[in-house]
């Protein structure tokens, strides 16, 4: 250090540091408590957020393992217990695999998806119910699901069927009604036990279940309710076609599913829009379609539909034998005077207008004819030969002549 250094003078000349801003105020005791509390709260919130993040990560990892089989767990063999699994419309192979995993058929989704690669049967699997087994190997599950014999609950309802069985007069032949067809489709053997939903239990559900529980569409609610607990209130609301029945379902749930799917089918076919354009209710068109189905050959559907509308407009009673036979659950060539005189909600000889319900489940062609009847002024029709030739006329005297021709040819069942 230089000799000339004068410590005292140097310290004296050095500028003192100056404070910037306002002087710091001491916090009160209450303010210090609040500050610590806010700090603790922020710390707690941060820890909670971290915990949530960790939980989400763990859940995602667990879900990934569950769905895609991240572990080495795998079943082997042909399985243990019988179980019914549903394949939904539009399911991908992964979604089918998830349904199998949920029912404990396969151990994980990935193994089934891998085993299904290049399997055209699985790629084209139809919606429905399949009888599988629990704890199967992925390859065994693929082979079993691809086997058509595995499918259960397949229901086919022909056009023109009614809910109850129909007996032919003078014959031992009985045509299965829709209740019987559903009952037969519901049968399945599970672990050596044969189970079916009975036709009687379906009829009971049709009588006792609330309309809402049966998925009755709004446009059919009033006529269905008007019939009270008569099971025929559901007539026509289950459309003909191919359907799937859950063998494990209750009678009520089976009917509700079929009615809901049928209502969707009718709506997609344009029933509601057409009814509005014709100034009729959708239910009335459904009734007309059922009469067309029972009264005519396909080539004459549209003409018979026109006869129905013309008679209603006249006004003139329909006088169809099919409406007399309907509540009698029989098929008869000619009805008796006593039968025609019996007043029922369906007998169009004894009452004006349309019957209270459809008298069968009309097919798409019959329903299309009811929606788009052929133009004409006909009021009468009669089938005059065994080839099914049907003559239409507006003139009653001509109709009588046509009936005479039908008599000579031995055909009288279609005279109106």
Coordinates of N, CA and C in Angstrom, one line a residue, residues 30 40-41 84 102 114 154 166 169 177 193 203 233 305 316 321-322 334 339 344 367 374:
X30 N -50.5 -9.8 12.7 CA -51.6 -10.4 11.9 C -51.2 -10.6 10.4
X40 N -48.7 -21.5 2.9 CA -49.0 -22.9 3.2 C -50.1 -23.4 2.2
X41 N -51.1 -22.4 1.9 CA -52.1 -22.8 1.0 C -51.6 -23.1 -0.4
X84 N -72.7 -65.6 -22.8 CA -73.1 -65.0 -24.1 C -72.6 -63.6 -24.2
X102 N -64.2 -57.9 -21.3 CA -65.1 -57.5 -20.2 C -65.9 -58.7 -19.7
X114 N -54.4 -59.4 -32.2 CA -53.2 -60.0 -32.9 C -53.6 -61.3 -33.6
X154 N -80.8 -65.6 -32.9 CA -81.2 -65.0 -34.2 C -82.6 -65.2 -34.5
X166 N -101.5 -69.1 -35.4 CA -102.7 -69.2 -36.2 C -102.9 -70.6 -36.7
X169 N -108.2 -73.7 -40.5 CA -109.4 -74.4 -40.3 C -109.4 -75.7 -41.1
X177 N -96.7 -67.8 -34.4 CA -96.9 -66.4 -34.2 C -95.5 -65.8 -33.8
X193 N -77.5 -76.5 -19.3 CA -78.8 -76.1 -18.9 C -79.5 -75.4 -20.1
X203 N -96.3 -62.8 -23.8 CA -97.7 -62.3 -23.9 C -98.1 -61.6 -22.6
X233 N -102.5 -55.1 -28.4 CA -102.1 -53.7 -28.6 C -100.7 -53.5 -29.2
X305 N -104.8 -51.3 -51.6 CA -104.6 -50.1 -50.8 C -105.6 -49.0 -51.2
X316 N -117.8 -46.3 -46.5 CA -118.3 -47.7 -46.7 C -117.5 -48.6 -45.9
X321 N -112.8 -60.3 -44.5 CA -112.8 -61.5 -43.7 C -111.6 -61.7 -42.8
X322 N -110.5 -61.1 -43.3 CA -109.2 -61.2 -42.5 C -109.4 -60.5 -41.2
X334 N -113.7 -68.9 -45.9 CA -114.9 -68.1 -45.8 C -115.4 -68.0 -44.3
X339 N -119.8 -65.3 -37.3 CA -118.5 -64.7 -37.1 C -118.6 -63.2 -37.6
X344 N -116.2 -56.9 -32.5 CA -114.8 -56.9 -31.9 C -114.2 -55.6 -32.3
X367 N -96.4 -52.1 -46.9 CA -96.4 -50.8 -46.3 C -96.2 -49.7 -47.3
X374 N -102.1 -47.1 -55.7 CA -102.3 -46.8 -57.1 C -103.6 -46.0 -57.4

